[in-house]
Amino acid sequence: MTYVITQGCCNDGSCITVCPVQCIRPRPGDPDFTSTEQLYIDPETCIDCGACLDECPVDAVHSDWDLPEQYSDYLAINADYFVTNPLVGVGPPTFTRRTLPENRSTLSVAVVGTGPAACYAAGALSEIKGVSVTMLERLPTPYGLVRAGVAPDHANTKKITDRFATVLGRANVSCYFNVEVGRDVSLSELLDYHHAVLWAGGARDDRRLGIEGEEKDGVHGARSFVAWYNGHPDHTAEEFDLSGERVVVIGNGNVALDVARTLLRPTEVLERTEMAEHAVAALRASNVREVVIAARRGPEHAAFSLGEIMALDQLDGITVSAVDDELTGRDGDRRHDVLVRAASRTSGGDTKSIRFRFGLEPVAVEGDGAAEAVVFRRPDGGTERVETSLVLRAIGYRGTPVDGLPFDEVTATLPHDAGRVVDPQTDESVPGVYCSGWIKRGPRGIIGSNKSDAEETVDSILQDLVADRLSDPAYPSADLEKLLSGRVDDLLDKAAWGRIDLEEKRLGRESSRPRLKLVTVEELLAASRAQG
């Protein structure tokens, strides 16, 4: 018997650290670790111990004898990986326990953000004896894109917050919510209270198409749409025109597939998830019957993962289709095979449909004030007009500048050397300032990709501590709360977030849902003040 890693793998490597025979690949340091869609278990080496199943934070591991039918292909997918990547040097894992140097018995680090990159960094730091961590979040709630970016019907993926909650709950981790660094407290002030500041603020903008008509009503970033249906307070009041029968999504990564699936899934499915109630109501009244997912390049360059396209192809009531003449790729490539199978289908009856289009370059959005159609250029030089009243661009998130720090406008990241923020004009590190996550490497990878990224930055902090490149803080980090309390009227701590969490879960139980999200800052603050 063997264990199998299936759809939803978060790729944070928790399973690798507990595997006694190291049959899970790729591992941190392997050439394809940062680009892999998921991790894989070698069925020939697995000893059936089940350690990976117990450790997986998102329930993506199954035994082969208990493999759900919808995941049956993953047995071959796992085995096939090792045909081209045979195990070499199988043996016990070698992991080094981090410690502070003998002459520096304490270290205090402020972490800006509470998303995956921030939580992984805080987790690695807080495991070290003598380290204290202060986490600052501008919203009243933690977890970043796990709360506001993961599709509501991916409930297992959201379970990673259970792992992050243990980090936030540690005695040497302090949390301050509803605090915006740059507005309520400056980076330089944080350095007055800490040896180092680690910026893990993510990517808060999205890339633009740069075409005529992009600013018309009805054209939105998929990032905003995802945040809207996930109940992000910054996007609760946004409106999306769901009156038409067709939506055009430009881009074909996993976010594009999430958006398409969400637009077409039955509301009785969505209302059992954590989706914000205003979004459930809007989708219940939606007239959308078709989503066109358009990409400039061919399917061999598709950005969606194998797991996501396979799951999409298995949904009841939704037909996935493609244009046969637009399909190129290699026979035997599983993503290509799914699309070829889809190309042979036609939508039937009342079935809603997702239609993949390839080789279409958007050149303009037409309409009198509001979007009425997207004009695409075909590979043959001709054009094609696709009518729609809602266009969602899903071509990538984008980082935003941080006050007081250098910023690379081309990559939309903080210039860095292994996580040390670097001033490109002097090629020198900004003293005491570090970065991790999408603001460090760009918006790529999945949740677990942030773990090795964060650990690289943590190692740089420790190296600089050993080399005496970190100045001692002027004030104890514990005194920061007094400063913040004098500036932030509604400063929230871990206990306040706990009250919000309990209230959302209570409301969820009343409607048979995991939780019912509070979606405005006012609602969240009111819940934070509730008495038990």
Coordinates of C-alpha atoms in Angstrom, one line a residue:
M1 CA 0.0 0.0 0.0
T2 CA 1.1 3.6 -0.6
Y3 CA -0.1 7.1 0.2
V4 CA -1.0 9.5 -2.5
I5 CA -0.9 13.3 -2.6
T6 CA -3.9 14.8 -4.4
Q7 CA -5.5 18.1 -5.4
G8 CA -5.2 20.8 -2.9
C9 CA -1.5 20.1 -1.9
C10 CA -0.3 23.3 -0.3
N11 CA 3.4 22.5 -1.0
D12 CA 4.6 23.7 2.4
G13 CA 6.7 20.6 2.9
S14 CA 5.2 19.7 6.3
C15 CA 4.9 16.1 5.1
I16 CA 8.6 16.0 4.0
T17 CA 9.9 16.7 7.5
V18 CA 8.0 13.7 9.0
C19 CA 8.6 11.1 6.2
P20 CA 11.0 8.5 7.7
V21 CA 12.2 7.3 4.3
Q22 CA 12.1 10.6 2.4
C23 CA 10.0 9.4 -0.5
I24 CA 8.2 12.7 -1.0
R25 CA 9.5 15.0 -3.7
P26 CA 10.5 17.6 -4.7
R27 CA 12.2 18.9 -1.5
P28 CA 13.4 22.4 -0.7
G29 CA 16.6 22.8 -2.6
D30 CA 15.5 20.6 -5.5
P31 CA 15.6 22.4 -8.8
D32 CA 11.8 22.1 -9.4
F33 CA 10.7 22.7 -5.8
T34 CA 9.8 26.4 -6.4
S35 CA 7.9 25.7 -9.6
T36 CA 6.2 22.4 -8.9
E37 CA 2.4 22.3 -8.9
Q38 CA 2.3 19.9 -5.9
L39 CA 4.4 17.3 -4.0
Y40 CA 4.5 13.6 -4.9
I41 CA 4.9 10.3 -3.1
D42 CA 7.0 7.5 -4.6
P43 CA 4.8 4.4 -4.4
E44 CA 7.8 2.1 -4.7
T45 CA 9.5 3.6 -1.6
C46 CA 6.6 4.5 0.6
I47 CA 6.4 2.2 3.7
D48 CA 2.8 2.9 4.6
C49 CA 3.5 4.6 7.9
G50 CA 0.8 7.3 7.4
A51 CA 3.0 10.1 8.9
C52 CA 2.3 12.4 5.9
L53 CA -1.4 11.9 6.2
D54 CA -1.4 13.0 9.9
E55 CA 0.8 15.9 9.2
C56 CA -0.8 17.4 6.0
P57 CA -2.5 20.6 7.1
V58 CA -5.0 20.6 4.1
D59 CA -6.1 17.0 4.0
A60 CA -4.5 16.4 0.5
V61 CA -3.0 13.0 1.4
H62 CA -4.9 9.7 1.1
S63 CA -4.1 6.1 1.2
D64 CA -4.4 4.3 -2.1
W65 CA -7.0 1.9 -0.8
D66 CA -9.2 4.8 0.4
L67 CA -8.7 7.1 -2.5
P68 CA -11.8 9.0 -3.4
E69 CA -13.1 8.3 -6.9
Q70 CA -12.5 11.9 -8.1
Y71 CA -8.9 11.6 -7.2
S72 CA -8.2 8.2 -8.8
D73 CA -5.9 9.6 -11.4
Y74 CA -3.5 10.9 -8.8
L75 CA -2.1 7.4 -8.1
A76 CA -0.6 7.4 -11.6
I77 CA 0.2 11.1 -11.4
N78 CA 2.3 10.5 -8.3
A79 CA 4.0 7.4 -9.8
D80 CA 4.7 9.2 -13.1
Y81 CA 6.7 11.9 -11.4
F82 CA 9.3 9.4 -10.3
V83 CA 9.7 7.9 -13.7
T84 CA 11.4 11.1 -14.8
N85 CA 12.6 12.1 -11.4
P86 CA 13.9 8.9 -9.8
L87 CA 14.7 9.0 -6.1
V88 CA 18.4 9.4 -5.4
G89 CA 20.0 9.2 -2.0
V90 CA 16.9 8.1 -0.1
G91 CA 17.5 8.4 3.6
P92 CA 16.5 10.2 6.8
P93 CA 15.8 14.0 6.5
T94 CA 18.5 16.4 7.6
F95 CA 17.1 19.5 9.2
T96 CA 19.0 22.0 11.3
R97 CA 17.5 23.5 14.4
R98 CA 17.9 27.2 14.5
T99 CA 19.4 28.9 17.6
L100 CA 20.6 32.3 18.6
P101 CA 24.3 32.9 19.1
E102 CA 25.6 32.6 22.6
N103 CA 26.5 36.3 22.7
R104 CA 23.1 37.5 21.5
S105 CA 20.5 35.7 23.7
T106 CA 17.5 37.7 22.5
L107 CA 16.0 38.8 19.2
S108 CA 12.9 40.8 18.5
V109 CA 11.3 41.0 15.1
A110 CA 8.3 42.9 13.8
V111 CA 6.5 41.1 11.0
V112 CA 4.2 43.3 8.9
G113 CA 1.3 41.2 7.6
T114 CA -0.5 38.1 8.8
G115 CA -0.8 36.1 5.6
P116 CA 1.0 32.9 4.7
A117 CA 4.4 34.5 4.2
A118 CA 4.1 36.4 7.5
C119 CA 2.8 33.3 9.4
Y120 CA 5.5 31.0 8.1
A121 CA 8.2 33.6 9.0
A122 CA 6.7 34.1 12.5
G123 CA 6.5 30.3 12.9
A124 CA 10.1 29.8 12.1
L125 CA 11.2 32.7 14.3
S126 CA 9.1 31.9 17.3
E127 CA 10.4 28.3 17.5
I128 CA 13.8 29.8 18.4
K129 CA 14.5 30.2 22.1
G130 CA 15.0 33.9 23.0
V131 CA 13.1 35.3 20.0
S132 CA 10.0 37.4 20.3
V133 CA 7.8 38.3 17.4
T134 CA 5.3 41.2 16.9
M135 CA 2.8 40.8 14.1
L136 CA 1.0 43.8 12.7
E137 CA -2.1 43.7 10.4
R138 CA -4.0 46.6 8.9
L139 CA -7.3 44.7 8.9
P140 CA -9.1 43.5 12.0
T141 CA -8.6 39.9 10.8
P142 CA -5.5 37.7 10.1
Y143 CA -4.5 35.3 7.4
G144 CA -4.4 37.5 4.3
L145 CA -5.2 35.7 1.1
V146 CA -6.1 32.5 2.8
R147 CA -9.1 34.3 4.2
A148 CA -9.7 36.7 1.3
G149 CA -8.2 34.9 -1.7
V150 CA -8.8 31.1 -1.5
A151 CA -12.0 30.1 -3.3
P152 CA -14.8 29.4 -0.7
D153 CA -15.5 25.9 -2.2
H154 CA -11.8 25.0 -1.4
A155 CA -12.6 24.3 2.3
N156 CA -9.6 22.0 2.8
T157 CA -7.2 24.6 1.6
K158 CA -8.5 27.0 4.2
K159 CA -7.6 24.5 6.9
I160 CA -4.1 25.8 6.7
T161 CA -5.3 28.6 9.0
D162 CA -5.5 26.0 11.8
R163 CA -1.7 25.6 11.5
F164 CA -1.3 29.4 11.4
A165 CA -3.5 29.9 14.4
T166 CA -1.1 27.8 16.5
V167 CA 1.7 30.3 15.5
L168 CA -0.4 33.4 16.5
G169 CA -1.3 31.7 19.8
R170 CA 2.3 31.2 20.9
A171 CA 3.3 33.1 24.1
N172 CA 6.3 34.8 22.4
V173 CA 4.1 36.1 19.5
S174 CA 2.2 39.4 20.0
C175 CA -0.5 40.5 17.5
Y176 CA -1.9 43.9 16.8
F177 CA -4.7 44.1 14.3
N178 CA -6.4 47.2 12.7
V179 CA -3.0 48.9 12.5
E180 CA -1.5 50.2 9.3
V181 CA 2.2 50.5 9.1
G182 CA 3.0 53.8 7.4
R183 CA -0.1 55.4 8.8
D184 CA -0.3 54.5 12.5
V185 CA 3.3 53.7 13.0
S186 CA 6.4 54.0 10.8
L187 CA 9.0 51.5 9.8
S188 CA 11.7 53.5 11.6
E189 CA 9.5 53.5 14.8
L190 CA 9.2 49.7 14.6
L191 CA 13.0 49.5 14.4
D192 CA 13.1 51.5 17.7
Y193 CA 11.3 48.6 19.3
H194 CA 12.8 45.6 17.4
H195 CA 16.1 44.4 16.1
A196 CA 14.5 43.8 12.7
V197 CA 11.4 44.4 10.6
L198 CA 10.2 41.8 8.1
W199 CA 7.8 43.1 5.5
A200 CA 5.3 40.4 4.3
G201 CA 2.5 42.7 3.1
G202 CA 1.8 40.7 -0.1
A203 CA 0.6 42.1 -3.5
R204 CA -2.4 44.5 -3.1
D205 CA -2.8 45.5 -6.7
D206 CA -3.3 43.6 -10.1
R207 CA -1.7 43.9 -13.5
R208 CA -3.4 45.9 -16.2
L209 CA -4.0 44.8 -19.8
G210 CA -3.0 48.2 -21.2
I211 CA -5.7 48.2 -23.9
E212 CA -8.2 50.7 -25.1
G213 CA -11.4 50.8 -23.1
E214 CA -9.9 49.0 -20.0
E215 CA -11.3 51.7 -17.7
K216 CA -14.9 51.3 -18.8
D217 CA -17.5 50.2 -16.3
G218 CA -17.8 46.4 -16.2
V219 CA -14.0 45.8 -16.4
H220 CA -12.5 44.6 -13.2
G221 CA -9.5 42.8 -11.8
A222 CA -10.2 39.2 -10.8
R223 CA -8.4 40.1 -7.6
S224 CA -11.2 42.5 -6.7
F225 CA -13.9 40.0 -7.6
V226 CA -12.3 37.3 -5.5
A227 CA -12.0 39.7 -2.6
W228 CA -15.6 40.7 -3.0
Y229 CA -17.0 37.2 -2.8
N230 CA -14.7 36.4 0.1
G231 CA -15.9 39.3 2.1
H232 CA -12.8 41.5 2.2
P233 CA -13.8 44.8 3.9
D234 CA -12.0 46.9 1.2
H235 CA -14.2 45.3 -1.5
T236 CA -17.6 44.7 0.1
A237 CA -19.3 47.6 -1.5
E238 CA -18.1 46.8 -5.1
E239 CA -20.7 45.9 -7.7
F240 CA -20.3 43.5 -10.6
D241 CA -22.8 43.3 -13.5
L242 CA -24.2 39.7 -13.5
S243 CA -27.2 40.6 -15.7
G244 CA -25.6 39.3 -18.9
E245 CA -25.4 35.6 -19.9
R246 CA -21.6 35.7 -20.7
V247 CA -18.6 36.8 -18.7
V248 CA -15.1 37.0 -20.3
V249 CA -12.1 36.2 -18.1
I250 CA -8.8 37.2 -19.6
G251 CA -6.0 35.0 -18.3
N252 CA -6.0 31.3 -17.5
G253 CA -4.3 30.7 -14.2
N254 CA -5.9 29.1 -11.2
V255 CA -7.5 32.4 -10.2
A256 CA -9.2 32.5 -13.6
L257 CA -10.5 29.0 -13.0
D258 CA -11.7 29.9 -9.5
V259 CA -13.6 32.9 -10.8
A260 CA -15.2 30.9 -13.6
R261 CA -16.2 28.1 -11.3
T262 CA -17.7 30.5 -8.8
L263 CA -19.7 32.3 -11.3
L264 CA -21.4 29.1 -12.5
R265 CA -21.7 26.8 -9.4
P266 CA -25.2 26.3 -8.0
T267 CA -25.9 28.7 -5.2
E268 CA -27.0 25.9 -3.0
V269 CA -23.4 24.8 -3.1
L270 CA -22.0 28.3 -2.4
E271 CA -24.3 29.0 0.5
R272 CA -22.8 26.1 2.4
T273 CA -19.4 27.7 2.2
E274 CA -17.7 30.7 3.8
M275 CA -18.6 32.9 0.9
A276 CA -19.8 36.4 1.9
E277 CA -23.6 36.6 2.1
H278 CA -23.8 39.6 -0.2
A279 CA -22.0 37.6 -2.9
V280 CA -24.2 34.5 -2.4
A281 CA -27.3 36.8 -2.9
A282 CA -25.9 38.4 -6.0
L283 CA -24.9 35.1 -7.6
R284 CA -28.3 33.7 -6.7
A285 CA -29.8 36.4 -8.9
S286 CA -27.1 36.1 -11.6
N287 CA -28.0 35.5 -15.3
V288 CA -24.5 34.2 -16.2
R289 CA -24.6 31.0 -18.2
E290 CA -21.2 31.0 -19.9
V291 CA -17.7 32.0 -19.0
V292 CA -15.1 32.4 -21.7
I293 CA -11.6 32.0 -20.4
A294 CA -9.3 33.7 -23.0
A295 CA -5.5 33.4 -23.2
R296 CA -3.1 35.1 -25.5
R297 CA -0.8 32.0 -25.9
G298 CA -1.6 28.4 -26.7
P299 CA -2.6 25.7 -24.2
E300 CA 1.0 24.5 -23.8
H301 CA 1.6 27.7 -21.9
A302 CA -1.5 27.5 -19.8
A303 CA -1.0 28.8 -16.3
F304 CA -3.6 26.7 -14.5
S305 CA -2.5 23.6 -12.6
L306 CA -3.4 20.0 -13.6
G307 CA -5.3 19.6 -10.3
E308 CA -7.5 22.6 -11.0
I309 CA -8.4 21.7 -14.6
M310 CA -9.2 18.1 -13.6
A311 CA -11.4 19.3 -10.8
L312 CA -13.2 21.7 -13.1
D313 CA -13.8 19.0 -15.7
Q314 CA -15.6 16.9 -13.0
L315 CA -18.2 19.4 -11.9
D316 CA -21.8 18.5 -12.3
G317 CA -24.0 20.9 -14.3
I318 CA -21.0 22.7 -15.9
T319 CA -19.7 21.7 -19.4
V320 CA -16.0 22.5 -20.0
S321 CA -15.3 23.0 -23.7
A322 CA -12.5 24.2 -26.0
V323 CA -12.0 24.9 -29.7
D324 CA -10.2 22.0 -31.3
D325 CA -8.3 24.1 -33.8
E326 CA -6.8 26.2 -31.0
L327 CA -5.4 23.2 -29.2
T328 CA -1.7 22.5 -29.4
G329 CA 0.5 20.5 -27.1
R330 CA 2.0 17.1 -26.5
D331 CA 0.0 13.9 -26.5
G332 CA 0.2 12.3 -23.1
D333 CA 0.4 15.7 -21.3
R334 CA -2.4 15.4 -18.8
R335 CA -3.5 19.0 -19.0
H336 CA -3.6 18.8 -22.8
D337 CA -5.6 15.5 -22.6
V338 CA -8.3 17.2 -20.5
L339 CA -8.6 20.0 -23.0
V340 CA -8.8 17.6 -25.9
R341 CA -11.5 15.7 -24.2
A342 CA -13.3 19.0 -23.5
A343 CA -13.0 20.0 -27.2
S344 CA -15.1 17.0 -28.2
R345 CA -18.0 18.1 -26.1
T346 CA -20.9 20.5 -26.8
S347 CA -23.0 22.3 -24.2
G348 CA -26.4 20.7 -23.8
G349 CA -29.7 21.8 -22.6
D350 CA -29.6 23.9 -19.4
T351 CA -26.0 23.1 -18.7
K352 CA -23.8 26.1 -17.9
S353 CA -20.5 26.2 -19.7
I354 CA -16.8 27.2 -19.4
R355 CA -15.2 27.7 -22.7
F356 CA -11.4 27.8 -23.1
R357 CA -10.1 30.0 -25.9
F358 CA -6.4 30.2 -26.9
G359 CA -4.3 32.4 -29.1
L360 CA -6.6 35.4 -28.6
E361 CA -4.8 38.7 -27.7
P362 CA -7.2 41.4 -26.2
V363 CA -6.9 44.7 -28.1
A364 CA -9.9 46.7 -26.9
V365 CA -13.0 46.8 -24.8
E366 CA -15.9 48.2 -26.7
G367 CA -19.0 49.9 -25.3
D368 CA -20.7 53.2 -24.7
G369 CA -19.4 54.0 -21.2
A370 CA -19.7 50.4 -20.1
A371 CA -18.3 47.2 -21.5
E372 CA -20.3 45.6 -24.3
A373 CA -17.7 43.4 -25.9
V374 CA -14.0 42.5 -26.0
V375 CA -12.2 42.6 -29.3
F376 CA -9.4 40.0 -29.7
R377 CA -6.7 39.6 -32.3
R378 CA -6.4 36.1 -33.7
P379 CA -3.1 34.4 -34.7
D380 CA -4.0 34.8 -38.4
G381 CA -4.2 38.6 -38.0
G382 CA -8.0 38.8 -38.0
T383 CA -10.1 40.0 -35.1
E384 CA -12.9 38.4 -33.1
R385 CA -15.5 40.3 -31.1
V386 CA -16.9 38.5 -28.0
E387 CA -20.0 40.2 -26.5
T388 CA -20.1 40.6 -22.7
S389 CA -21.0 43.1 -20.0
L390 CA -18.5 41.9 -17.5
V391 CA -14.8 41.5 -18.1
L392 CA -12.4 40.2 -15.5
R393 CA -8.7 40.4 -16.0
A394 CA -6.9 37.5 -14.3
I395 CA -3.3 38.1 -15.5
G396 CA -1.6 38.4 -12.1
Y397 CA -1.4 40.3 -8.9
R398 CA 1.0 43.2 -8.4
G399 CA 2.9 44.5 -5.4
T400 CA 2.7 48.1 -4.4
P401 CA 5.4 50.5 -3.1
V402 CA 6.2 50.6 0.6
D403 CA 6.8 54.1 2.0
G404 CA 10.4 54.6 2.9
L405 CA 11.7 51.5 1.0
P406 CA 13.2 51.0 -2.5
F407 CA 10.8 49.5 -5.0
D408 CA 11.3 47.8 -8.4
E409 CA 8.6 49.1 -10.7
V410 CA 9.3 46.4 -13.3
T411 CA 8.9 43.4 -11.0
A412 CA 6.7 45.2 -8.5
T413 CA 8.8 43.8 -5.6
L414 CA 11.2 45.1 -3.0
P415 CA 14.8 44.7 -4.2
H416 CA 16.5 42.2 -2.0
D417 CA 19.4 39.8 -1.4
A418 CA 18.0 36.5 0.2
G419 CA 15.3 38.6 1.9
R420 CA 17.5 41.5 2.9
V421 CA 15.9 44.7 1.4
V422 CA 18.6 46.3 -0.8
D423 CA 18.8 49.9 -2.0
P424 CA 19.7 49.5 -5.7
Q425 CA 21.3 52.9 -5.9
T426 CA 24.0 51.9 -3.4
D427 CA 23.7 48.1 -3.6
E428 CA 23.7 48.1 0.2
S429 CA 21.2 46.5 2.5
V430 CA 18.6 48.7 4.3
P431 CA 19.7 48.1 7.9
G432 CA 17.3 45.8 9.8
V433 CA 14.7 45.6 7.1
Y434 CA 13.7 42.3 5.4
C435 CA 11.0 40.9 3.2
S436 CA 9.1 37.7 2.4
G437 CA 6.3 36.5 0.2
W438 CA 4.9 38.0 -3.0
I439 CA 6.5 41.4 -2.2
K440 CA 9.8 39.6 -2.3
R441 CA 9.6 37.2 -5.2
G442 CA 6.5 38.4 -7.1
P443 CA 3.0 36.9 -7.2
R444 CA 3.8 33.3 -8.0
G445 CA 3.6 30.0 -6.2
I446 CA 0.9 28.6 -3.9
I447 CA 0.4 28.9 -0.1
G448 CA 3.2 26.5 0.9
S449 CA 5.7 28.2 -1.5
N450 CA 5.9 30.9 1.2
K451 CA 7.5 28.6 3.7
S452 CA 10.9 28.1 2.2
D453 CA 10.8 31.7 1.0
A454 CA 10.2 32.8 4.6
E455 CA 12.8 30.5 6.0
E456 CA 15.4 32.0 3.7
T457 CA 14.6 35.4 5.1
V458 CA 14.7 34.2 8.7
D459 CA 18.2 32.7 8.0
S460 CA 19.4 36.0 6.7
I461 CA 18.1 37.7 9.9
L462 CA 20.0 35.2 12.0
Q463 CA 23.2 35.6 9.9
D464 CA 23.0 39.4 10.3
L465 CA 22.5 39.0 14.1
V466 CA 25.6 36.8 14.3
A467 CA 27.6 39.3 12.3
D468 CA 26.5 42.2 14.5
R469 CA 24.7 43.9 11.7
L470 CA 21.5 44.4 13.7
S471 CA 21.3 47.3 16.2
D472 CA 19.7 46.8 19.6
P473 CA 16.3 48.4 19.9
A474 CA 16.0 51.6 21.9
Y475 CA 12.9 50.4 23.7
P476 CA 11.5 47.0 24.7
S477 CA 9.2 45.5 22.1
A478 CA 6.6 45.0 24.8
D479 CA 6.3 48.8 25.1
L480 CA 5.1 49.1 21.5
E481 CA 1.5 48.5 22.7
K482 CA 1.5 51.7 24.6
L483 CA 2.5 53.7 21.6
L484 CA -0.1 52.0 19.4
S485 CA -2.9 52.4 22.0
G486 CA -2.3 56.1 22.0
R487 CA -2.7 56.3 18.2
V488 CA -5.2 53.7 17.2
D489 CA -8.7 54.0 18.6
D490 CA -9.7 50.4 18.0
L491 CA -6.4 48.5 18.5
L492 CA -7.2 44.8 18.5
D493 CA -5.1 42.0 20.0
K494 CA -5.3 38.2 19.8
A495 CA -8.2 38.1 22.3
A496 CA -10.2 40.6 20.2
W497 CA -9.6 38.5 17.0
G498 CA -10.7 35.5 19.0
R499 CA -14.0 37.2 19.7
I500 CA -14.5 37.9 16.1
D501 CA -13.7 34.4 15.2
L502 CA -16.2 33.0 17.7
E503 CA -18.9 35.3 16.5
E504 CA -18.4 34.4 12.8
K505 CA -18.5 30.7 13.7
R506 CA -21.6 31.2 15.8
L507 CA -23.4 32.9 13.0
G508 CA -22.3 30.2 10.7
R509 CA -23.8 27.5 12.8
E510 CA -27.1 29.2 12.7
S511 CA -27.1 28.9 8.9
S512 CA -25.3 25.5 8.7
R513 CA -22.1 27.0 7.3
P514 CA -18.5 26.9 8.6
R515 CA -18.7 30.5 9.4
L516 CA -20.6 33.6 8.3
K517 CA -18.1 36.3 7.6
L518 CA -18.5 39.8 9.0
V519 CA -17.6 42.0 6.0
T520 CA -17.2 45.6 7.2
V521 CA -14.7 47.0 9.6
E522 CA -17.6 48.3 11.7
E523 CA -19.1 44.9 12.1
L524 CA -15.7 43.3 12.8
L525 CA -14.9 45.9 15.5
A526 CA -18.3 45.5 17.1
A527 CA -17.7 41.8 17.4
S528 CA -14.2 42.4 18.8
R529 CA -15.8 44.3 21.7
A530 CA -18.4 41.6 22.5
Q531 CA -18.5 40.3 26.0
G532 CA -18.6 36.5 26.7

